[in-house]
Tab-separated table of C-alpha atoms in Angstrom:
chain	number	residue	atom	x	y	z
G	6	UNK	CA	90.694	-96.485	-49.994
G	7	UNK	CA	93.106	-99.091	-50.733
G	8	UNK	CA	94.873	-101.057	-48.171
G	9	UNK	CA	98.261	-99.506	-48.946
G	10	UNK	CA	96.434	-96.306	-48.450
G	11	UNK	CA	94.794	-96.759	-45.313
G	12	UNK	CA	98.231	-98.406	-43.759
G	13	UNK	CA	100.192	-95.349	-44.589
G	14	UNK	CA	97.163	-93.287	-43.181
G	15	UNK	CA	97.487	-94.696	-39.712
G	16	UNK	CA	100.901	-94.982	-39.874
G	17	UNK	CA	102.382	-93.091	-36.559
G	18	UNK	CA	105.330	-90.720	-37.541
G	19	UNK	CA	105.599	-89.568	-33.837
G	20	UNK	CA	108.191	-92.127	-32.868
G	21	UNK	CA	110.729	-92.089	-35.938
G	22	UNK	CA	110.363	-88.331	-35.871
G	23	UNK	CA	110.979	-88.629	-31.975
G	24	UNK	CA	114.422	-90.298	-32.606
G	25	UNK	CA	115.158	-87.555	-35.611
G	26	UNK	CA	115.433	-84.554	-33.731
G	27	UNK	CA	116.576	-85.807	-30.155
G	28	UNK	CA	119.448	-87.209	-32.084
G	29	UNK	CA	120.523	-83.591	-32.975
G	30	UNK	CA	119.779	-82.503	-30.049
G	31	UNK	CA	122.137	-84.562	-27.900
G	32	UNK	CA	125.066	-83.726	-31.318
G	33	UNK	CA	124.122	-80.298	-30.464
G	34	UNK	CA	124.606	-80.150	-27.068
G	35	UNK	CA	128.039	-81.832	-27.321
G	36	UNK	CA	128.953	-79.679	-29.792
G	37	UNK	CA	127.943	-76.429	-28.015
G	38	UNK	CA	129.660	-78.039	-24.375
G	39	UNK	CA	132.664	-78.598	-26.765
G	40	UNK	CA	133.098	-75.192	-27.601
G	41	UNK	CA	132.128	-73.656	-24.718
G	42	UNK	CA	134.945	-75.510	-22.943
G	43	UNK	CA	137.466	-74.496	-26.000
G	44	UNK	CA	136.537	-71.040	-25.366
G	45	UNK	CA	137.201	-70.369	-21.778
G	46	UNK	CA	139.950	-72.898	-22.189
G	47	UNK	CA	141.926	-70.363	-23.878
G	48	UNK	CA	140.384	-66.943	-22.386
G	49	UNK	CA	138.013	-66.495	-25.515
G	50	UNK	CA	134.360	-66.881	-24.440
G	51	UNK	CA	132.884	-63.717	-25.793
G	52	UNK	CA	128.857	-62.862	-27.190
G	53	UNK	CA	128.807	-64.902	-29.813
G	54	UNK	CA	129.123	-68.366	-27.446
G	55	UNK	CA	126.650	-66.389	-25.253
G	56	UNK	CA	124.379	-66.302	-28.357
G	57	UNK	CA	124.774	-69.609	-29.098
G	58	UNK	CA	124.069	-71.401	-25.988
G	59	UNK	CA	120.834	-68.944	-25.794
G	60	UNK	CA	119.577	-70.515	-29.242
G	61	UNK	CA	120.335	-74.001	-28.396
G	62	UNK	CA	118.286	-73.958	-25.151
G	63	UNK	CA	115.356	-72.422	-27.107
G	64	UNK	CA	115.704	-75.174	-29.896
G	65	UNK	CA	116.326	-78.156	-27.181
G	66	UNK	CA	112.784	-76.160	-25.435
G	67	UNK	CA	111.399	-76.862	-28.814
G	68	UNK	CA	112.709	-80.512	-28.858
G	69	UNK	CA	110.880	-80.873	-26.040
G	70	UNK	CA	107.146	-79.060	-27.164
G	71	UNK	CA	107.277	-81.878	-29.806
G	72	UNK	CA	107.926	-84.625	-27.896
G	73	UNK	CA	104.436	-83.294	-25.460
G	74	UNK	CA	103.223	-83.157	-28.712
G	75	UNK	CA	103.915	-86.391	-29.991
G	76	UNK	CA	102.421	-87.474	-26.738
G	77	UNK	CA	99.133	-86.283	-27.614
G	78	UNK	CA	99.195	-87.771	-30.962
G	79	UNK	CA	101.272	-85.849	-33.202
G	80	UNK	CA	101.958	-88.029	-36.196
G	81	UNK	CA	99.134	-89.696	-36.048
G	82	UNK	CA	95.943	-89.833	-37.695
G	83	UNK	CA	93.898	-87.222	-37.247
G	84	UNK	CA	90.615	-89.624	-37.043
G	85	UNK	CA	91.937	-91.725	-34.238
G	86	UNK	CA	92.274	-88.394	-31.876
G	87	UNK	CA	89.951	-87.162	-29.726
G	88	UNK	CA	88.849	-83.144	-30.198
G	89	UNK	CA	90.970	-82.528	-27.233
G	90	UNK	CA	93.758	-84.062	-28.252
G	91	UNK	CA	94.128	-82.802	-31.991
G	92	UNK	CA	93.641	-78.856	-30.310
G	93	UNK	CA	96.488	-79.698	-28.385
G	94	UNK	CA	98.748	-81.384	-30.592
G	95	UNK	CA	97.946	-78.359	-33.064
G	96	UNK	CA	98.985	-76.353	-29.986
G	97	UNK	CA	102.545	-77.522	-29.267
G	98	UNK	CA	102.643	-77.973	-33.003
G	99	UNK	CA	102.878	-74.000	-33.438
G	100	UNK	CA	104.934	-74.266	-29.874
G	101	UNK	CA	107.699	-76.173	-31.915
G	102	UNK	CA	107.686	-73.740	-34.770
G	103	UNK	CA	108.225	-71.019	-33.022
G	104	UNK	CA	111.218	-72.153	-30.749
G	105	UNK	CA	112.358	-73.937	-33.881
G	106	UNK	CA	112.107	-70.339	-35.916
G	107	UNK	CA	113.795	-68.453	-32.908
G	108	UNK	CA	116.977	-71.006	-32.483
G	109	UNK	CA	117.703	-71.227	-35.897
G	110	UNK	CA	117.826	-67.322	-35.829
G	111	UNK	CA	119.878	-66.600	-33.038
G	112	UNK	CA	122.366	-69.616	-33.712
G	113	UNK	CA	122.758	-67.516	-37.251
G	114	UNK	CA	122.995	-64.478	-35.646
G	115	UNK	CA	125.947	-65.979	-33.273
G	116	UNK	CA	127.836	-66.985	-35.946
G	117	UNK	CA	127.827	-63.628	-37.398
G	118	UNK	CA	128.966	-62.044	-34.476
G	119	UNK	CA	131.424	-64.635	-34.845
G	120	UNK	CA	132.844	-63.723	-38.278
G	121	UNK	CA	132.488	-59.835	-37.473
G	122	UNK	CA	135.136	-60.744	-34.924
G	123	UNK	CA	137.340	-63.158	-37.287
G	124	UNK	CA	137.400	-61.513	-40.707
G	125	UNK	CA	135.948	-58.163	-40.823
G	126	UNK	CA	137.937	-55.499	-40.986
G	127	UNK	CA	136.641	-52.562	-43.264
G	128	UNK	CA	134.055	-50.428	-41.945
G	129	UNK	CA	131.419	-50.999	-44.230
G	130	UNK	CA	131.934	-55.129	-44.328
G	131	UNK	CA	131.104	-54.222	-40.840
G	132	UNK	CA	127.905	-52.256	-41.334
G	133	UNK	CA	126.650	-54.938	-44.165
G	134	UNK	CA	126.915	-57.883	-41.051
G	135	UNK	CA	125.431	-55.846	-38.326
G	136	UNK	CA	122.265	-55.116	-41.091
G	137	UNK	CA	122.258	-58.809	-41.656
G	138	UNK	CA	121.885	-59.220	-37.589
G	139	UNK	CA	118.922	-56.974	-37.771
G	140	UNK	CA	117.156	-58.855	-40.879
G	141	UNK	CA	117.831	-62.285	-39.083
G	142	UNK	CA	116.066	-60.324	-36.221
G	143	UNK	CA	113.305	-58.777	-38.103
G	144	UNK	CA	111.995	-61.561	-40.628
G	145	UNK	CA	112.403	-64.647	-38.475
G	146	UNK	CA	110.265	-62.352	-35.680
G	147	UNK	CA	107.923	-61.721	-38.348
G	148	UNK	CA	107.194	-65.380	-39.255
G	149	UNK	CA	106.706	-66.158	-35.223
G	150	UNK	CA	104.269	-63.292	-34.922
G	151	UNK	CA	102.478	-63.922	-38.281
G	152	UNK	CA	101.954	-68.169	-36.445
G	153	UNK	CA	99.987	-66.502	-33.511
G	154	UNK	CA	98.089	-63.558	-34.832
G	155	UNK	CA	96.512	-64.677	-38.013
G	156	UNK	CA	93.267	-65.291	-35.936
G	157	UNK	CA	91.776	-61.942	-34.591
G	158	UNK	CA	91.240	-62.152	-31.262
G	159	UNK	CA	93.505	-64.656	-29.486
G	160	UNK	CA	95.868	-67.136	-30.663
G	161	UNK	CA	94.302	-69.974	-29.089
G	162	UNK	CA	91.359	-69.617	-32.137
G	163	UNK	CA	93.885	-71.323	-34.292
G	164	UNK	CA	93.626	-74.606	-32.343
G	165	UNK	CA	90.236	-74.864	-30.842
G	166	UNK	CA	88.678	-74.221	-34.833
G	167	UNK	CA	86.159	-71.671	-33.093
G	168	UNK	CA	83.558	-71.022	-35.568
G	169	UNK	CA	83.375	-67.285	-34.489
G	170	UNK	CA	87.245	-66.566	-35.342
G	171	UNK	CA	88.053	-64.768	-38.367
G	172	UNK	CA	91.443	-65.626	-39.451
G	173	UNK	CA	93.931	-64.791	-42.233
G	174	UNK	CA	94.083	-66.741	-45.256
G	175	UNK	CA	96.701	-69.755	-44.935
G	176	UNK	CA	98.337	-68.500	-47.898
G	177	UNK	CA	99.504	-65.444	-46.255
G	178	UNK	CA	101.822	-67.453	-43.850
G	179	UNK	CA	102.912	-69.701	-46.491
G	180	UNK	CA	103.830	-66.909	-48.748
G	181	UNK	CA	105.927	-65.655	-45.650
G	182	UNK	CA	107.585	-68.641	-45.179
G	183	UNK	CA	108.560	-69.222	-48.603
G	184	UNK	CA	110.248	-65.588	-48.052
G	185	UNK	CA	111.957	-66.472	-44.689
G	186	UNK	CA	112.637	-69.099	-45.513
G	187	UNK	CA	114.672	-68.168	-48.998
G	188	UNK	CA	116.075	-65.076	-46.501
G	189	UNK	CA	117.810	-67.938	-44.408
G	190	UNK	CA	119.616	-70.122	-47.111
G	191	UNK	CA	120.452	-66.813	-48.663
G	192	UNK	CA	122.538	-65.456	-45.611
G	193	UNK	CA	124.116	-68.650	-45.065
G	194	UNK	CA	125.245	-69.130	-48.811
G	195	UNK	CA	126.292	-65.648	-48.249
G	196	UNK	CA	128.404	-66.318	-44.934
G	197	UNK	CA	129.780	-69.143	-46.081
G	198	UNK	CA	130.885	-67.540	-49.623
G	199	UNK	CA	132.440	-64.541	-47.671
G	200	UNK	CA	134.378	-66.452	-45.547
G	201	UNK	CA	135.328	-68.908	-48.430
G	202	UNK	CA	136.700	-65.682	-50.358
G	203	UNK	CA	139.084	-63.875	-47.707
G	204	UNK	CA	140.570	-66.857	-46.946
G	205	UNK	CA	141.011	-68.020	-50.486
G	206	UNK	CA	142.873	-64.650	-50.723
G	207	UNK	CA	145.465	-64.923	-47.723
G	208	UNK	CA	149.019	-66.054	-48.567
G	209	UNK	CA	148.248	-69.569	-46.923
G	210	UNK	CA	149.576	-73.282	-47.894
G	211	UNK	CA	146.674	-75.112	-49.977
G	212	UNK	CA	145.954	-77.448	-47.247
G	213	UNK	CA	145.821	-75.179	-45.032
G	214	UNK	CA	143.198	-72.845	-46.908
G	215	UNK	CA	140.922	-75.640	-47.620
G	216	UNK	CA	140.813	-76.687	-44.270
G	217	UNK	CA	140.214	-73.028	-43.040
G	218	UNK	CA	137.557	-72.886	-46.015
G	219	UNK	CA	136.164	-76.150	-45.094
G	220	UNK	CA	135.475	-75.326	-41.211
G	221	UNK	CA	133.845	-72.027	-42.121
G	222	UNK	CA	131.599	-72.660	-44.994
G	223	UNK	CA	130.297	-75.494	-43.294
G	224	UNK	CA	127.150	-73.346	-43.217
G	225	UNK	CA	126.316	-74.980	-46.548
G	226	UNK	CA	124.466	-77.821	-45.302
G	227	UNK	CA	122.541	-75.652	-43.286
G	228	UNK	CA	121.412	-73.791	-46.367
G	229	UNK	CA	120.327	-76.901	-48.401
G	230	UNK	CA	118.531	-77.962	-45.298
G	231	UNK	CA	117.104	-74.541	-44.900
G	232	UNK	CA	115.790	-75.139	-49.082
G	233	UNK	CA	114.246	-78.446	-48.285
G	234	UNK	CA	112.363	-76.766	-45.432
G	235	UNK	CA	111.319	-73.688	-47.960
G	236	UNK	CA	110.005	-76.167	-50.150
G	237	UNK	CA	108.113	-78.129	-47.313
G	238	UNK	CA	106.355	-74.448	-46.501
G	239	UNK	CA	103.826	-75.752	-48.985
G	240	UNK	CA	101.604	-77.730	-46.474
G	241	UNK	CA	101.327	-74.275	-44.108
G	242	UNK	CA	98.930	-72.999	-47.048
G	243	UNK	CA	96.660	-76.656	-47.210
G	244	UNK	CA	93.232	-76.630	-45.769
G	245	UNK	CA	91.943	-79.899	-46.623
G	246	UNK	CA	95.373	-81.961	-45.040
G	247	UNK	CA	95.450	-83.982	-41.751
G	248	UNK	CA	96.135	-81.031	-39.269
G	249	UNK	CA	97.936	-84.114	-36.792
G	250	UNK	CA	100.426	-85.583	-39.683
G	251	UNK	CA	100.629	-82.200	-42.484
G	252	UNK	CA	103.764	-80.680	-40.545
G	253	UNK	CA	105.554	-83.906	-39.565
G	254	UNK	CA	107.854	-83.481	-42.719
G	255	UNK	CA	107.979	-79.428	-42.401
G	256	UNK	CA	108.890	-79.587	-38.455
G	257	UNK	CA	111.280	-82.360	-39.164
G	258	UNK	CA	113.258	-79.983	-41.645
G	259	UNK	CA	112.679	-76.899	-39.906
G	260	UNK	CA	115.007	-78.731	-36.758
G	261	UNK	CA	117.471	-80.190	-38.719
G	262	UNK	CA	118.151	-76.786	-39.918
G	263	UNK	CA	118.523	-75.395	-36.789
G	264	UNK	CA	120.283	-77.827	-35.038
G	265	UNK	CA	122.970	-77.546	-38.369
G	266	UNK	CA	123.095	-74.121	-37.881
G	267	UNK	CA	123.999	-74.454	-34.038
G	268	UNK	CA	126.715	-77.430	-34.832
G	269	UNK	CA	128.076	-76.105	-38.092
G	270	UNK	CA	128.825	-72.421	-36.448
G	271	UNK	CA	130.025	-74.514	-33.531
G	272	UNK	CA	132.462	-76.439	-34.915
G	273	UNK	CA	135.489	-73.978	-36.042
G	274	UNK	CA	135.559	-72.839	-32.057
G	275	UNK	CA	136.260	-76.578	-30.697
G	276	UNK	CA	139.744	-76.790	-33.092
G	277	UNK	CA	141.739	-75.823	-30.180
G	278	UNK	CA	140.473	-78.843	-28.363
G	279	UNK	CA	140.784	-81.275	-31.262
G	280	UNK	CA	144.366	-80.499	-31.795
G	281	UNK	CA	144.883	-80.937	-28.294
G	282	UNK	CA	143.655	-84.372	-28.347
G	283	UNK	CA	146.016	-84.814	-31.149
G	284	UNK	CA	149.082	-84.184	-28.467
G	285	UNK	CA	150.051	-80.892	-29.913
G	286	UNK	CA	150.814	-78.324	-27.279
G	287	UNK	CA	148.442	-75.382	-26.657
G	288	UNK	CA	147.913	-72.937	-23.533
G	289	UNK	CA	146.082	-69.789	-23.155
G	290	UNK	CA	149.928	-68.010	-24.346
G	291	UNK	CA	150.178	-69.838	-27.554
G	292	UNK	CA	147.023	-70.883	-28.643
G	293	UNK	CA	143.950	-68.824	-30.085
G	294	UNK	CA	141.253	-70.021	-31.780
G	295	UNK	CA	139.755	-68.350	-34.922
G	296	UNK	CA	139.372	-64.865	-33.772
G	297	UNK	CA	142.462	-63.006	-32.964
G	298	UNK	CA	143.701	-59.777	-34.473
G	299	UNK	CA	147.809	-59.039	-34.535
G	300	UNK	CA	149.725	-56.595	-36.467
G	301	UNK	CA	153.345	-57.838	-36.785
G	302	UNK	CA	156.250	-55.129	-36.775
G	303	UNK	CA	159.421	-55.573	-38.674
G	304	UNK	CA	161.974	-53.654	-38.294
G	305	UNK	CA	165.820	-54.165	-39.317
G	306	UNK	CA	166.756	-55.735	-36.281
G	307	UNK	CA	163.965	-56.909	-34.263
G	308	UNK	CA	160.678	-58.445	-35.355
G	309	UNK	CA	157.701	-57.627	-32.275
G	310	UNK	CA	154.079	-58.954	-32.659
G	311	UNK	CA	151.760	-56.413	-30.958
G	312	UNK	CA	147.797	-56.672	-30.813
G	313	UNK	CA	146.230	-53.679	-32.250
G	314	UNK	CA	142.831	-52.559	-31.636
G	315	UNK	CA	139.690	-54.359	-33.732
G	316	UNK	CA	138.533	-50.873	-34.612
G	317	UNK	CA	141.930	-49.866	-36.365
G	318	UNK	CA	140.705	-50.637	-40.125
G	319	UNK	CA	144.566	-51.548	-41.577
G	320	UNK	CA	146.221	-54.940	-42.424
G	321	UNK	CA	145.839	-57.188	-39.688
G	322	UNK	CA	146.857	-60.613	-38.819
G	323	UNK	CA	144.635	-63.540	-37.947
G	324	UNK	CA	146.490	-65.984	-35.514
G	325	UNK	CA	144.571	-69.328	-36.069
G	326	UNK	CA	147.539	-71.298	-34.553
G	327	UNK	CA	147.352	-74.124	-31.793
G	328	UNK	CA	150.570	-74.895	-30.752
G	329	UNK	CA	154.017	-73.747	-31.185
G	330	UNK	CA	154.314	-71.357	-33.959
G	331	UNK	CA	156.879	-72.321	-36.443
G	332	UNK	CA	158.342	-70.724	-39.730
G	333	UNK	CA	156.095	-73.706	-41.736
G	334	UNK	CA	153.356	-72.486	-40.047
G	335	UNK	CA	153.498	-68.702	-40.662
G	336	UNK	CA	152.498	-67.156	-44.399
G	337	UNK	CA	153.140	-63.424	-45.035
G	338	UNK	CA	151.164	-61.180	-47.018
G	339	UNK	CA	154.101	-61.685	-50.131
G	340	UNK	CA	155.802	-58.655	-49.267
G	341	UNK	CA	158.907	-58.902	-49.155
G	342	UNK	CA	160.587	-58.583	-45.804
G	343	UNK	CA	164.359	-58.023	-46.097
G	344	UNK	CA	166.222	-56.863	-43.190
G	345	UNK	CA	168.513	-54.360	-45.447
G	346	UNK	CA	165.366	-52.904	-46.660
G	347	UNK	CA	163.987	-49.705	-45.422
G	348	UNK	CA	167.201	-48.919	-42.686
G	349	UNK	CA	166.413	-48.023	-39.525
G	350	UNK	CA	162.361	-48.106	-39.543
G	351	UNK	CA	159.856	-49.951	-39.176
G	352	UNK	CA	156.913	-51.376	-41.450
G	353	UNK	CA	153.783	-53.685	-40.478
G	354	UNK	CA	153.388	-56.365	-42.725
G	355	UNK	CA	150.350	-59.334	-42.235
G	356	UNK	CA	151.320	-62.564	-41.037
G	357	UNK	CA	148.600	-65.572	-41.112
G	358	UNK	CA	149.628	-68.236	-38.416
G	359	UNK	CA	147.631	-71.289	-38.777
């Protein structure tokens, strides 16, 4: 071996890695406080934030599972560890993964629930997201399940390398990973995309739609990191690799994924709270963040703006306003809305405030 070779061999990746992912962590955590405090802030706290605080506590436990796992020598050369030490760092190792797996999956599934509240109006747009909620569920389960039972017997076979346990072929949860994996950056290319497209469609002022588009498909970077990950699934299916240093790359990946998918779905709810910093008005009357419903009513003498029930599948508007709404500010549907028009009744018409 050359001297190059044995360097990078003994090379610790525990500390660099350490600094990686508590970095997100702490970004997450402000993020989610953020828009936890926009939400009640303005009366809007609803499952979704619920959801999302629930995955970042399971990814900041799996923050934490590495870091007893770095202690132990994760990172590091599997030939300077004791036998006791490389069955535990191959413990918390799986540990990671799977709090890793399950934060990523609910901080998808929050932002979901988020755009079922914000865009979706027709029935079946409905039904498609609430499938997606079960897949997330389902397949990112799978995976978790797939980590801890490919050795019959008990899970702890897969770190103490009993002679006696008869486990699965590696390939079978590298195969599975490639899938979930492709799965994830699918739905958020596909979240993204859909919220990219009905707001590309509203009668809206170019800056305005590409900053509406530009909060919401933010997702994207959580998709390519979500592909680098995929790719990294390749180690999982490796016998002959260092079981203390194989994963370093995969687990790094696999958190910067989740943590993107917790701070990119977090970011549209804190608007309220950046515009306030800004010094524009806002109060729980006049400002709502992205997920209000309104029908407005025009009739030939009066204009009224009345919330209509989220079930009700008919043109709707989506108040995204902070601040004092103002004729600039307000796009209709381009219909046209003459007062002399239609004497004497009334017509609902959608109005995007923004």
């Amino acid at each position: 071996m050359s001297v190059a070779s044995r360097q990078s061999a003994d090379h610790d990746d525990g500390p660099q890695l350490l600094r990686d992912i508590w970095g997100l962590t702490a970004t997450a955590i402000v993020i989610v406080i953020l828009r936890i405090i926009a939400k009640l802030r303005i009366g809007k706290f609803g499952p979704d934030d619920l959801l999302m605080g629930f995955a970042l506590c399971l990814a900041t436990v799996g923050s934490a599972m590495m870091t007893i796992g770095i202690h132990y020598g994760f990172g590091q050369n599997v030939d300077n560890l004791s036998d006791e030490r490389v069955s535990k760092v191959i413990m918390f190792d799986y540990l990671t993964q799977t709090f890793g797996l399950a934060g990523g999956a609910l901080g998808r599934m929050s932002f979901i629930v988020f755009i079922i509240g914000l865009l979706v109006s027709r029935q079946w747009h409905r039904l498609v997201f609430w499938i997606l909620i079960g897949f997330q569920l389902i397949i990112n389960s799978m995976f978790i399940i797939i980590l801890f039972v490919q050795c019959q017997g008990h899970a702890s076979a897969i770190w103490e390398h009993s002679d006696k346990a008869k486990c699965w072929s590696t390939l079978v949860q590298a195969y599975y990973g490639y899938f979930q994996g492709a799965f994830n950056s699918a739905t958020d290319l596909y979240l993204a995309v859909f919220s990219t497209v009905i707001f590309w469609k509203l009668n809206l002022k170019l800056k305005v739609k590409l900053g509406l588009v530009s909060l919401l498909g933010l997702g994207i970077f959580a998709m390519v990191a979500a592909i680098i990950k995929t790719v990294q699934t390749r180690v999982l299916a490796s016998y002959d690799m260092d079981p203390t240093k194989a994963t370093v790359s995969y687990d790094r990946w696999l958190f910067i994924e989740t943590y993107l998918v917790i701070i990119t779905a977090s970011i549209p709810c804190i608007r309220s709270l950046l515009r306030s910093i800004k010094g524009q008005p806002s109060t729980s009357r006049n400002t709502h963040e992205l997920n209000s419903r309104y029908v407005v009513s025009s009739s030939t003498h009066t204009g009224r703006r009345k919330q209509r029930d989220s079930s009700i599948d008919a043109k709707r508007m989506i108040d995204v306003s902070e601040g004092h709404v103002s004729n600039d500010d307000c796009h209709s549907d381009g219909h046209d809305h003459d007062d002399t028009h239609d004497s004497g009744s009334s017509r609902e018409y959608v109005i995007i405030c923004v």
